[in-house]
Coordinates of C-alpha atoms and ligand atoms in Angstrom, one line a residue:
M1 CA 120.3 54.1 -21.4
S2 CA 119.7 54.9 -25.1
K3 CA 121.6 57.4 -26.8
E4 CA 118.9 60.1 -26.8
D5 CA 118.2 59.4 -23.2
N6 CA 121.8 60.4 -22.4
K7 CA 121.5 63.2 -24.8
E8 CA 118.6 64.4 -22.9
L9 CA 120.2 63.7 -19.6
D10 CA 123.5 65.7 -20.7
K11 CA 121.2 68.6 -21.8
D12 CA 119.5 68.8 -18.2
L13 CA 122.7 68.3 -16.4
D14 CA 124.0 71.2 -18.7
E15 CA 121.1 73.3 -17.7
G16 CA 120.7 72.5 -14.3
G17 CA 121.9 71.7 -10.7
E18 CA 124.0 74.1 -8.4
N19 CA 127.5 73.4 -8.6
E20 CA 129.0 75.8 -5.9
G21 CA 131.8 76.7 -8.2
L22 CA 133.4 73.0 -8.1
N23 CA 131.9 71.8 -11.4
P24 CA 131.6 68.0 -10.2
P25 CA 130.7 65.7 -12.8
F26 CA 127.3 64.7 -11.6
Q27 CA 125.0 67.4 -10.1
T28 CA 121.0 67.5 -9.5
V29 CA 118.8 67.3 -12.7
K30 CA 117.2 70.9 -13.7
G31 CA 114.3 71.9 -11.4
V32 CA 114.9 69.5 -8.6
H33 CA 117.1 70.0 -5.5
D34 CA 118.6 68.4 -2.3
I35 CA 117.4 68.9 1.0
L36 CA 120.6 69.6 3.1
P37 CA 120.5 69.2 7.1
A38 CA 120.2 73.1 7.4
D39 CA 116.8 73.0 5.2
H40 CA 115.8 69.9 7.1
D41 CA 115.3 71.9 10.1
Y42 CA 112.7 74.1 8.5
Y43 CA 111.0 70.5 7.2
T44 CA 111.0 69.0 10.5
F45 CA 109.7 72.1 12.1
I46 CA 106.7 72.4 9.5
K47 CA 105.9 68.8 10.0
K48 CA 105.9 69.1 13.7
V49 CA 103.4 72.4 13.5
A50 CA 101.0 70.5 10.5
R51 CA 100.8 67.4 12.8
H52 CA 100.1 69.0 16.1
R53 CA 97.4 71.2 14.4
C54 CA 96.0 68.1 12.4
R55 CA 95.7 66.1 15.4
Q56 CA 93.9 68.8 17.2
A57 CA 91.5 68.4 14.4
G58 CA 91.2 64.6 14.2
I59 CA 93.1 64.4 10.9
K60 CA 95.4 61.4 10.4
R61 CA 98.3 60.8 8.2
I62 CA 97.9 58.9 4.8
S63 CA 101.0 58.4 2.3
T64 CA 99.9 57.0 -1.1
P65 CA 102.4 56.0 -3.6
V66 CA 104.7 58.0 -5.5
F67 CA 103.1 56.8 -8.6
E68 CA 99.5 56.0 -10.0
F69 CA 97.9 54.7 -13.0
T70 CA 97.9 57.9 -15.3
E71 CA 93.8 57.9 -15.6
V72 CA 93.5 58.8 -11.7
F73 CA 95.2 62.3 -12.6
K74 CA 93.5 62.3 -16.1
R75 CA 90.0 61.9 -15.1
T76 CA 90.2 64.1 -12.1
I77 CA 92.5 66.9 -12.7
G78 CA 91.1 67.3 -16.2
E79 CA 92.7 66.7 -19.6
A80 CA 92.7 70.4 -20.4
T81 CA 94.5 71.3 -17.3
D82 CA 98.5 72.6 -17.4
V83 CA 99.1 70.0 -15.1
V84 CA 97.8 67.1 -17.1
S85 CA 98.3 68.4 -20.5
K86 CA 102.0 69.8 -20.0
E87 CA 103.4 68.7 -16.6
M88 CA 103.1 65.0 -15.9
Y89 CA 105.9 62.8 -15.5
T90 CA 104.2 59.9 -17.3
F91 CA 105.9 56.5 -18.2
E92 CA 105.0 53.2 -19.4
D93 CA 106.2 50.4 -17.2
R94 CA 107.5 47.0 -18.5
K95 CA 103.9 45.8 -19.1
G96 CA 103.1 48.9 -21.2
R97 CA 100.8 50.4 -18.6
S98 CA 100.4 54.1 -18.2
L99 CA 101.7 55.3 -14.8
T100 CA 102.5 58.8 -13.6
L101 CA 104.4 60.2 -10.7
K102 CA 102.0 62.2 -8.7
P103 CA 101.7 65.8 -9.6
E104 CA 99.3 66.3 -6.5
S105 CA 97.7 64.3 -3.7
T106 CA 94.1 64.8 -3.6
A107 CA 93.1 62.6 -6.5
S108 CA 95.3 59.8 -5.0
I109 CA 93.7 60.2 -1.6
C110 CA 90.3 59.9 -3.2
R111 CA 91.2 56.7 -4.8
A112 CA 92.4 55.1 -1.5
Y113 CA 89.2 56.4 0.2
I114 CA 87.3 54.3 -2.2
Q115 CA 89.8 51.5 -2.2
H116 CA 89.8 51.0 1.4
N117 CA 86.2 51.4 1.9
M118 CA 86.7 54.6 4.1
S119 CA 83.0 55.4 3.8
L120 CA 82.3 52.8 6.4
L121 CA 84.4 55.1 9.0
A122 CA 83.1 57.6 10.8
Q123 CA 82.3 60.6 8.6
P124 CA 84.0 62.9 7.7
V125 CA 87.4 61.6 7.4
G126 CA 90.3 63.7 7.9
L127 CA 93.5 62.6 6.2
Y128 CA 96.9 64.9 6.0
Y129 CA 99.9 64.1 4.2
I130 CA 103.4 65.2 3.6
E131 CA 104.7 64.1 0.3
P132 CA 106.9 64.9 -2.8
H133 CA 105.3 65.8 -6.1
F134 CA 106.4 66.1 -9.4
R135 CA 105.5 68.6 -12.3
Y136 CA 107.3 69.1 -15.4
D137 CA 107.0 72.9 -15.0
K138 CA 109.4 75.6 -16.0
P139 CA 112.0 75.8 -13.1
Q140 CA 112.2 79.3 -11.4
A141 CA 112.3 80.6 -8.1
G142 CA 109.5 78.7 -6.0
R143 CA 108.7 76.5 -9.0
Y144 CA 110.2 73.3 -8.9
R145 CA 110.1 69.7 -10.6
Q146 CA 109.9 68.2 -7.6
F147 CA 108.4 70.0 -4.7
W148 CA 107.1 68.9 -1.4
Q149 CA 103.5 69.6 -0.1
F150 CA 101.9 69.2 3.1
G151 CA 98.0 69.2 2.8
F152 CA 94.9 67.6 4.3
E153 CA 91.5 66.4 2.9
V154 CA 88.4 66.2 4.9
I155 CA 86.0 63.7 3.2
G156 CA 82.1 62.9 3.8
E157 CA 80.7 66.3 4.9
S158 CA 79.1 69.2 2.6
D159 CA 78.2 71.7 5.4
P160 CA 80.1 75.0 4.6
A161 CA 81.0 75.1 8.6
L162 CA 83.6 72.5 7.2
D163 CA 84.9 75.0 4.1
A164 CA 85.3 77.7 7.5
Q165 CA 87.1 75.1 9.6
A166 CA 89.4 73.9 6.6
I167 CA 90.4 77.6 6.2
L168 CA 91.0 78.2 9.9
L169 CA 93.1 75.0 10.0
A170 CA 95.5 76.5 7.5
V171 CA 95.4 80.0 8.8
R172 CA 96.5 78.8 12.3
I173 CA 99.4 76.5 10.7
F174 CA 100.7 79.6 8.9
R175 CA 100.6 81.5 12.1
D176 CA 102.6 78.9 13.8
L177 CA 105.3 78.9 11.1
G178 CA 105.4 82.7 11.7
I179 CA 104.2 83.7 8.1
G180 CA 100.4 84.2 8.8
H181 CA 100.6 87.9 8.8
T182 CA 102.4 88.0 5.5
L183 CA 99.7 86.2 3.7
K184 CA 96.3 87.4 2.2
L185 CA 93.5 84.8 2.2
Q186 CA 91.6 85.0 -1.4
I187 CA 88.4 83.3 -1.5
N188 CA 85.7 82.9 -4.2
N189 CA 83.0 80.5 -5.0
I190 CA 82.9 78.8 -8.5
G191 CA 79.6 77.1 -8.3
D192 CA 78.7 73.8 -9.5
L193 CA 79.6 72.0 -12.7
E194 CA 76.4 73.4 -14.6
S195 CA 76.9 76.9 -13.8
R196 CA 80.6 76.7 -14.7
K197 CA 79.7 75.3 -18.2
I198 CA 77.4 78.2 -18.6
Y199 CA 79.7 80.9 -17.5
S200 CA 82.4 79.2 -19.6
E201 CA 80.2 79.7 -22.7
A202 CA 79.7 83.4 -21.4
L203 CA 83.6 84.2 -21.4
K204 CA 84.0 82.6 -24.9
D205 CA 81.3 84.9 -26.1
Y206 CA 82.8 87.7 -24.2
Y207 CA 86.5 86.9 -25.9
Y208 CA 84.8 86.4 -29.3
G209 CA 86.8 89.0 -31.6
K210 CA 89.1 89.7 -29.1
E211 CA 91.4 86.8 -29.6
R212 CA 94.1 88.9 -31.2
Y213 CA 94.8 90.7 -28.2
L214 CA 95.3 87.2 -26.4
S215 CA 98.6 85.4 -26.3
E216 CA 98.9 82.1 -28.0
D217 CA 98.6 80.2 -24.4
D218 CA 95.5 82.3 -23.7
R219 CA 93.9 81.3 -26.8
I220 CA 94.4 77.2 -26.2
K221 CA 93.1 78.1 -22.5
L222 CA 89.8 79.9 -24.1
Q223 CA 89.1 77.1 -26.4
K224 CA 90.0 74.3 -23.8
N225 CA 89.4 75.4 -20.3
P226 CA 88.1 78.9 -20.4
L227 CA 88.0 79.5 -16.7
R228 CA 91.6 79.4 -16.6
I229 CA 91.8 82.6 -18.8
L230 CA 90.8 84.4 -15.5
D231 CA 94.1 83.7 -13.8
S232 CA 96.3 84.4 -16.7
K233 CA 99.5 86.2 -16.2
H234 CA 99.4 88.3 -19.6
E235 CA 99.0 91.8 -19.2
D236 CA 96.6 92.3 -21.9
T237 CA 94.2 89.5 -20.8
I238 CA 94.5 90.8 -17.3
I239 CA 93.0 94.1 -18.4
L240 CA 90.4 92.4 -20.5
N241 CA 89.5 90.2 -17.7
Q242 CA 88.5 93.1 -15.6
S243 CA 85.5 93.6 -17.8
A244 CA 84.4 89.9 -18.5
P245 CA 81.4 88.6 -17.3
K246 CA 81.6 87.9 -13.3
F247 CA 81.3 84.3 -11.9
K248 CA 79.0 85.5 -9.5
D249 CA 76.3 86.5 -12.1
Y250 CA 76.2 82.9 -13.2
L251 CA 76.1 81.4 -9.7
S252 CA 73.0 79.5 -8.5
Q253 CA 70.9 80.5 -5.6
E254 CA 72.2 77.5 -3.6
S255 CA 75.8 78.6 -4.4
I256 CA 75.1 82.1 -3.5
N257 CA 73.7 81.1 -0.2
F258 CA 76.5 78.5 0.5
H259 CA 79.1 81.2 -0.3
E260 CA 77.6 83.6 2.1
E261 CA 77.5 81.1 4.9
V262 CA 81.1 80.3 4.4
K263 CA 82.0 84.0 4.9
E264 CA 79.8 84.6 7.7
Y265 CA 81.6 81.7 9.6
L266 CA 85.0 83.1 8.5
T267 CA 84.0 86.4 10.0
D268 CA 82.7 84.8 13.3
L269 CA 86.4 83.0 13.7
S270 CA 88.1 86.3 12.9
I271 CA 89.6 85.3 9.6
E272 CA 90.3 88.1 7.2
F273 CA 89.7 87.3 3.5
V274 CA 89.6 89.1 0.3
E275 CA 86.8 87.8 -2.2
N276 CA 88.4 87.3 -5.4
S277 CA 85.9 87.0 -8.3
T278 CA 88.8 85.6 -10.5
L279 CA 90.4 83.0 -8.5
V280 CA 89.7 79.8 -10.3
R281 CA 92.5 77.5 -9.4
G282 CA 94.1 75.2 -11.8
L283 CA 92.4 71.9 -11.6
D284 CA 89.1 70.8 -12.9
Y285 CA 87.8 68.8 -9.7
Y286 CA 86.9 72.1 -7.7
N287 CA 83.4 73.3 -7.1
Q288 CA 82.0 75.7 -5.0
T289 CA 84.6 77.0 -2.4
V290 CA 88.2 77.8 -3.5
F291 CA 90.7 79.7 -1.7
E292 CA 94.5 80.6 -1.9
F293 CA 97.0 82.3 0.6
W294 CA 98.9 85.0 -1.4
D295 CA 102.1 86.6 -0.4
E296 CA 101.2 90.1 0.2
K297 CA 103.6 91.3 -2.0
K298 CA 103.7 89.2 -4.6
G299 CA 100.1 88.3 -5.5
V300 CA 99.3 85.5 -7.6
L301 CA 102.7 84.7 -8.5
N302 CA 103.4 83.3 -5.3
S303 CA 100.4 81.4 -4.0
V304 CA 101.9 79.7 -0.9
G305 CA 99.0 77.4 -0.4
G306 CA 95.5 76.8 -1.4
G307 CA 92.5 74.5 -1.6
G308 CA 88.8 74.1 -2.1
R309 CA 85.7 71.8 -2.3
F310 CA 86.0 68.7 -4.7
D311 CA 82.4 67.2 -3.8
G312 CA 82.5 65.4 -7.4
L313 CA 85.9 63.8 -7.2
I314 CA 85.1 60.5 -5.4
E315 CA 82.4 59.8 -8.3
M316 CA 84.7 60.7 -10.9
L317 CA 86.8 57.8 -9.7
G318 CA 83.9 55.5 -9.7
G319 CA 82.8 55.9 -5.9
T320 CA 79.8 57.1 -4.6
P321 CA 79.1 60.8 -4.5
T322 CA 80.9 62.0 -1.5
P323 CA 81.5 65.8 -0.7
A324 CA 85.1 66.6 0.5
I325 CA 87.2 69.6 0.9
G326 CA 91.0 70.1 1.2
F327 CA 94.1 72.3 1.3
A328 CA 97.5 72.0 0.2
M329 CA 101.0 74.5 0.6
G330 CA 104.3 74.3 -1.2
L331 CA 106.8 73.5 1.5
E332 CA 109.6 75.2 -0.4
R333 CA 107.5 78.3 -0.8
V334 CA 106.6 78.4 2.9
I335 CA 110.1 77.9 3.7
A336 CA 111.4 80.9 1.2
Q337 CA 108.4 82.9 3.3
M338 CA 109.8 81.8 6.5
K339 CA 113.6 82.9 5.6
R340 CA 112.4 86.2 4.3
Q341 CA 110.6 86.8 7.3
K342 CA 113.7 85.5 9.4
V343 CA 111.6 83.1 11.4
R344 CA 114.2 81.0 13.3
V345 CA 113.4 77.4 13.7
P346 CA 114.1 75.9 17.1
S347 CA 116.5 73.1 16.5
K348 CA 117.8 70.3 18.6
D349 CA 120.6 69.1 16.4
D350 CA 123.6 70.9 18.2
L351 CA 126.0 68.7 20.0
H352 CA 126.7 68.8 23.6
L353 CA 129.8 66.9 23.9
F354 CA 133.0 65.8 22.2
V355 CA 135.0 62.8 23.6
A356 CA 138.7 63.1 22.6
Q357 CA 140.8 60.4 23.5
L358 CA 144.8 59.2 23.3
G359 CA 145.6 55.8 22.6
K360 CA 143.9 52.2 22.3
E361 CA 143.1 51.8 25.9
A362 CA 141.7 55.1 26.1
K363 CA 139.6 54.5 23.0
K364 CA 138.4 51.2 24.7
I365 CA 136.7 53.0 27.8
C366 CA 135.6 56.0 25.6
L367 CA 133.4 54.1 23.3
P368 CA 131.1 52.5 26.1
L369 CA 131.4 56.0 27.9
I370 CA 129.8 57.5 24.5
D371 CA 127.1 55.1 24.5
R372 CA 126.3 55.7 28.2
L373 CA 125.9 59.3 27.8
R374 CA 123.8 59.0 24.8
E375 CA 121.5 56.8 26.5
K376 CA 121.2 59.7 29.2
G377 CA 120.1 62.4 26.6
V378 CA 123.7 63.8 26.0
K379 CA 124.6 64.4 22.3
S380 CA 128.0 63.2 21.9
M381 CA 130.6 62.2 19.4
G382 CA 134.3 61.5 19.2
A383 CA 136.7 58.5 20.2
L384 CA 137.7 58.6 16.5
G385 CA 141.4 58.8 15.1
K386 CA 144.7 59.2 16.4
G387 CA 145.5 62.5 16.5
A388 CA 147.0 64.4 19.3
I389 CA 144.7 65.9 21.9
K390 CA 145.4 69.4 20.5
N391 CA 144.2 68.5 16.9
Q392 CA 141.2 66.7 18.5
L393 CA 140.2 69.8 20.3
A394 CA 140.3 71.9 17.2
I395 CA 137.8 69.3 15.6
A396 CA 135.8 69.7 18.5
D397 CA 135.7 73.5 18.1
K398 CA 134.5 73.0 14.7
F399 CA 131.4 71.1 15.7
K400 CA 130.7 73.9 18.3
V401 CA 130.4 71.7 21.4
P402 CA 130.1 73.5 24.6
F403 CA 132.1 70.7 26.6
C404 CA 134.9 68.1 25.8
V405 CA 135.8 65.1 27.8
L406 CA 139.4 64.3 27.7
V407 CA 140.9 61.0 28.3
G408 CA 145.0 60.7 27.7
L409 CA 147.4 58.2 29.0
T410 CA 147.4 59.8 32.2
E411 CA 143.9 59.7 32.9
V412 CA 143.4 56.2 32.0
R413 CA 146.4 55.5 34.4
E414 CA 144.6 57.0 37.0
G415 CA 141.2 56.5 36.4
T416 CA 140.0 60.1 35.7
A417 CA 138.8 62.2 32.9
I418 CA 139.1 65.9 32.3
I419 CA 135.9 67.7 31.5
R420 CA 136.7 70.9 29.6
N421 CA 134.5 74.0 28.9
M422 CA 135.2 74.8 25.4
K423 CA 133.8 78.6 25.7
V424 CA 135.8 79.6 28.7
G425 CA 138.6 77.3 28.5
T426 CA 138.8 76.1 32.0
Q427 CA 138.7 72.3 33.1
V428 CA 138.5 70.0 35.9
T429 CA 139.6 66.7 36.4
V430 CA 137.0 64.0 37.7
P431 CA 137.1 60.3 38.8
F432 CA 135.9 58.4 35.4
E433 CA 132.8 57.2 37.2
K434 CA 131.6 60.7 37.8
V435 CA 131.9 61.8 34.0
E436 CA 128.2 61.4 33.4
E437 CA 127.1 62.9 36.2
E438 CA 129.2 66.0 35.9
V439 CA 128.7 66.4 32.3
I440 CA 124.8 66.1 32.8
K441 CA 125.0 68.7 35.7
R442 CA 127.0 71.1 33.5
I443 CA 124.8 70.8 30.3
G444 CA 121.5 70.8 32.8
Q445 CA 118.9 68.2 33.0
S446 CA 116.1 70.2 31.2
N447 CA 118.5 70.3 27.8
L448 CA 119.0 66.3 27.4
D449 CA 117.8 64.7 24.5
Y450 CA 116.1 62.2 26.1
Y451 CA 113.3 60.1 24.1
D452 CA 111.5 56.9 25.6
P453 CA 110.3 54.7 22.8
K454 CA 107.2 53.8 24.9
D455 CA 106.0 57.5 24.7
P456 CA 102.9 57.6 22.6
I457 CA 103.7 58.6 19.1
Ligands
AMP501 P1 98.3 73.0 -6.4 O1 98.2 71.8 -5.9 O2 98.7 73.4 -7.4 O3 97.1 73.6 -6.0 O4 99.5 74.0 -5.5 C1 99.2 73.8 -4.1 C2 100.7 74.5 -3.4 O5 101.9 73.7 -3.7 C3 100.9 76.1 -4.1 O6 100.2 77.1 -3.6 C4 102.6 76.0 -4.3 O7 102.8 76.5 -2.9 C5 102.8 74.5 -4.1 N1 103.4 74.3 -5.8 C6 102.8 74.1 -6.6 N2 103.3 73.9 -7.8 C7 104.7 73.8 -7.3 C8 105.8 73.9 -8.1 N3 106.0 73.4 -9.4 N4 107.2 74.2 -7.0 C9 106.9 74.4 -6.0 N5 105.8 74.6 -5.3 C10 104.5 74.3 -6.0

């Protein structure tokens, strides 16, 4: 590592990481975070919900590599977008090839669709992913440099009914996660490439002479990617945007009809939406339908998920023109929203049993006992250390187990074991060969954690 790299790392460490008051020598780099077991409960839950809903809709899982050739993103997301111009983690490999950590998955999935000849499969092809993504964004609440997204793409169909179905799937998932009622669906139609070009010129004309009211950032946007000015966060621009030309006045009749049809289907599906003519989304490859789910209270600053059509993307990557639509949601933001809503995640991680033993002989029979108990679905730990039974019970208490099995010198001699109810503090002695049966009786058959690897995945 060069001196410069070291300096950069030191700087990031200075700025970053949570140290919880201990000031350890190594901490996470700014903008990235560990996912500790308590939060993994949320990730597992989201994964389960998403997987279930995707399975119902015939959408299958895909994983693409963490890095791709830079060109895959540059060509599709667009050079003038924030993601490509400022936020990509781009590096050269040892042969000098430019590679980039994926800032999103849609372009990679389309690359995979072409590479693996998926156009030969039954269309449309539905693919979902749960993956980490990387953007060198300014870290703040809900904005990280490594963040997780669940998303899906449905490729090979242009029917507006598919747009409504994609939105429906996202709505169902948010409802299952217990946060559907907190999100407002925003939709818009941004037409085709041609109408976007004409509209971009109209926006430039409108802002001609008004540049002095714009921030440096917005002035650059106006030059490079005028549509993005519509989702500016600057107060003056937001006010000016209200009188700016409206996208809908520049849409082709075809796009207008398409949009009307999507809205009709959404109404048929009883999905509430807000028409938002300033919604453009940050990436260049979108066309026609775009949509986002906003936290009701925080508006555009907290988009929890979004998506849209990208009918031109496969062609941009060298494939034959193939229509497609997709959606992605940020898991960190979803989890923050779930926590705000006090959504409880049903977890199966709590242990049932702690096995405390005294002496080597006891340990030798307790080890296979733990194995047999786990095989039957009893979540157990123990048979560790040499401490007095009392000390081991104190450890069991910390693990909050409802039951303990105790095997001391007397029990080994007599071929028995003690089963202790940790809540009420009562205990019974049972013959050693009855331990499993007696423990299971107390835990309840339906609470066992049993998994048969032969079950369908
Ligand atoms: P996008 O790929 O930009 O359309 O983002 C889709 C969703 O991913 C957003 O609605 C956010 O929930 C989430 N997201 C995007 N960027 C970040 C980030 N830097 N940190 C955390 N979540 C993000």
